[in-house]
């Protein structure tokens, strides 16, 4: 809607100096806002004018029905002079109250002033404090502490690694790509902390408590058989290389795996406590990252900030430099507007469907979901079969005589898992396109199915290993009756689990490097050798943020599951993520083009840590099950001779002083649990009440914004109506 121009003719005031009487001044016509359409250029007197006045028009505004949005002391539109005098008295009272508030100085940073005015205010306030000697010692200490805290936070922010690299990535490829590298840096920090804790609580006690025992020999007699991981005879270099890839041979009896650590009481306690300390640290840091991004995510995903006006007026990134990046940002904003319009079209089409059309659409969706379930079932069965066939194939003479074939058999579960994770996500993308959902719903379904595929495939591998270790849960089976686990096939089952996680980690790294060298770089060369449309279609590559992030989360989940059975796995993952960062950075700048359909960074700030929390919870299940329910190996590890791994903790507590024992046992009684539950419930109720009050306040502010928008529309309509009635509002 376009508003007409308002043409006003100004009177010709005398230029020379003259004396004007008050009567003459009264005779001169004065401009009144109410006279929008008086003829002849001069505004008509009040008595001669017809039509509604400005006060009456303003009193018809939607916001004039209530004054609670306009604060105390604000008069209604068009108030009389007597009311204005009362309003002036009220304003004077408010000014006095404000003057009293000004006696307590406001910090300069909280003032809505320009930077120069804030500096002047801060200097003057400092001079006043020095002159008057005001400020107690406690307030000065609090101020110094706050400044020290801010400087420390700024110093830590400057010490963050790759800060400039992340800014460069965000400026050239968007905030979504930057979120991937930010998450990679965060996971690298988690692995560094876990490696330090493992070294302090596992490696140091092992080396400081005495001489390390050697591996058990083949002549060691035990009801649970024998376990001899040391290779016999001369070992060739190719065998060493194969052992390095499979985790067997010289690596099997090394600090890398569980079976190396001797059965010592203090070492067993620190070994187990390190797992819980690292898990708690993971949980706190991931929760902190999730909560820090939740506020921005809720604000960005709300309806107030996803309108077209927000895209047009506030979506520009002024940190961009260069014509290429400016055009890229323009295309991104254009695409976002296109996505909004496309989703609006899809929603209108969905609302206009008939009952038969809706039945046909839902039938297609049901069939496609059945296809997804069938593909997932086939993938999980293949992983289960590969894990079971690995043990059988390793016993065949032909496999034992051929080292390369034996290595291939060892990596059979890892190959199946990587192949499934590589082939099925593109199929999920194609299925999501055929379901007829909007773009946002398509991304959500693709992510959920891919997350389920990656995490569930790992769970299927663990289930198949559990089936081998516990004889399918049958404690009375012949293989598991003597020792509580299948000691014939898996004499040290903890090391076997660690080896599987080690191979998954190593194979994931090798797969990423192979894809980069054999697929991405040849495609980039093909793009340069084949100019035209063919080169752009075949050689153009985009950095897919959701797939890459889910790959990171899968790799971290493998580490969380295997860190108990392979204590140095976080250290290996630190080196892997460090190499991965530089590989991905090099690939991004040399072979990838900016994504045409970027992933929202606001969603990434909360959704990716949420998936990380889900992965942490899933990885905790097999670890806790192994600690509490599966008997430890009788021939290796620090928990030999125990009925369960957790049994070492009560036994160690019984050796403590009686006072400490009573306190620790009190923590597990109802006398401690019930008050803790009550206090937690009270805090939760208070938090919910506070959140509800904030929600009501947000709703009131949103209604105020809507009312102000209605005011503008109403005034525009009145202006058009008056212009059409009088004919005075016309462009010159």
XYZ file of C-alpha atoms in Angstrom, residues 108 154 197 255 274 281 303 379 465 483 512 515 525 539 549 572 603 647 667 681:
20
model
C 28.147 3.364 32.056
C 38.417 -12.171 27.490
C 42.363 -37.577 33.495
C 48.684 -49.709 27.978
C 38.189 -42.203 36.154
C 32.673 -33.903 33.028
C 7.714 -16.504 14.571
C 21.545 -53.114 7.541
C 29.415 -58.996 20.962
C 33.384 -68.450 34.617
C 37.710 -40.204 5.583
C 37.256 -40.346 0.375
C 40.383 -31.921 -11.010
C 32.914 -31.495 -10.093
C 28.411 -33.318 12.161
C 44.007 -41.487 19.888
C 19.425 -24.834 15.055
C 32.270 -55.178 43.590
C 24.548 -41.117 51.037
C 11.325 -30.637 43.611
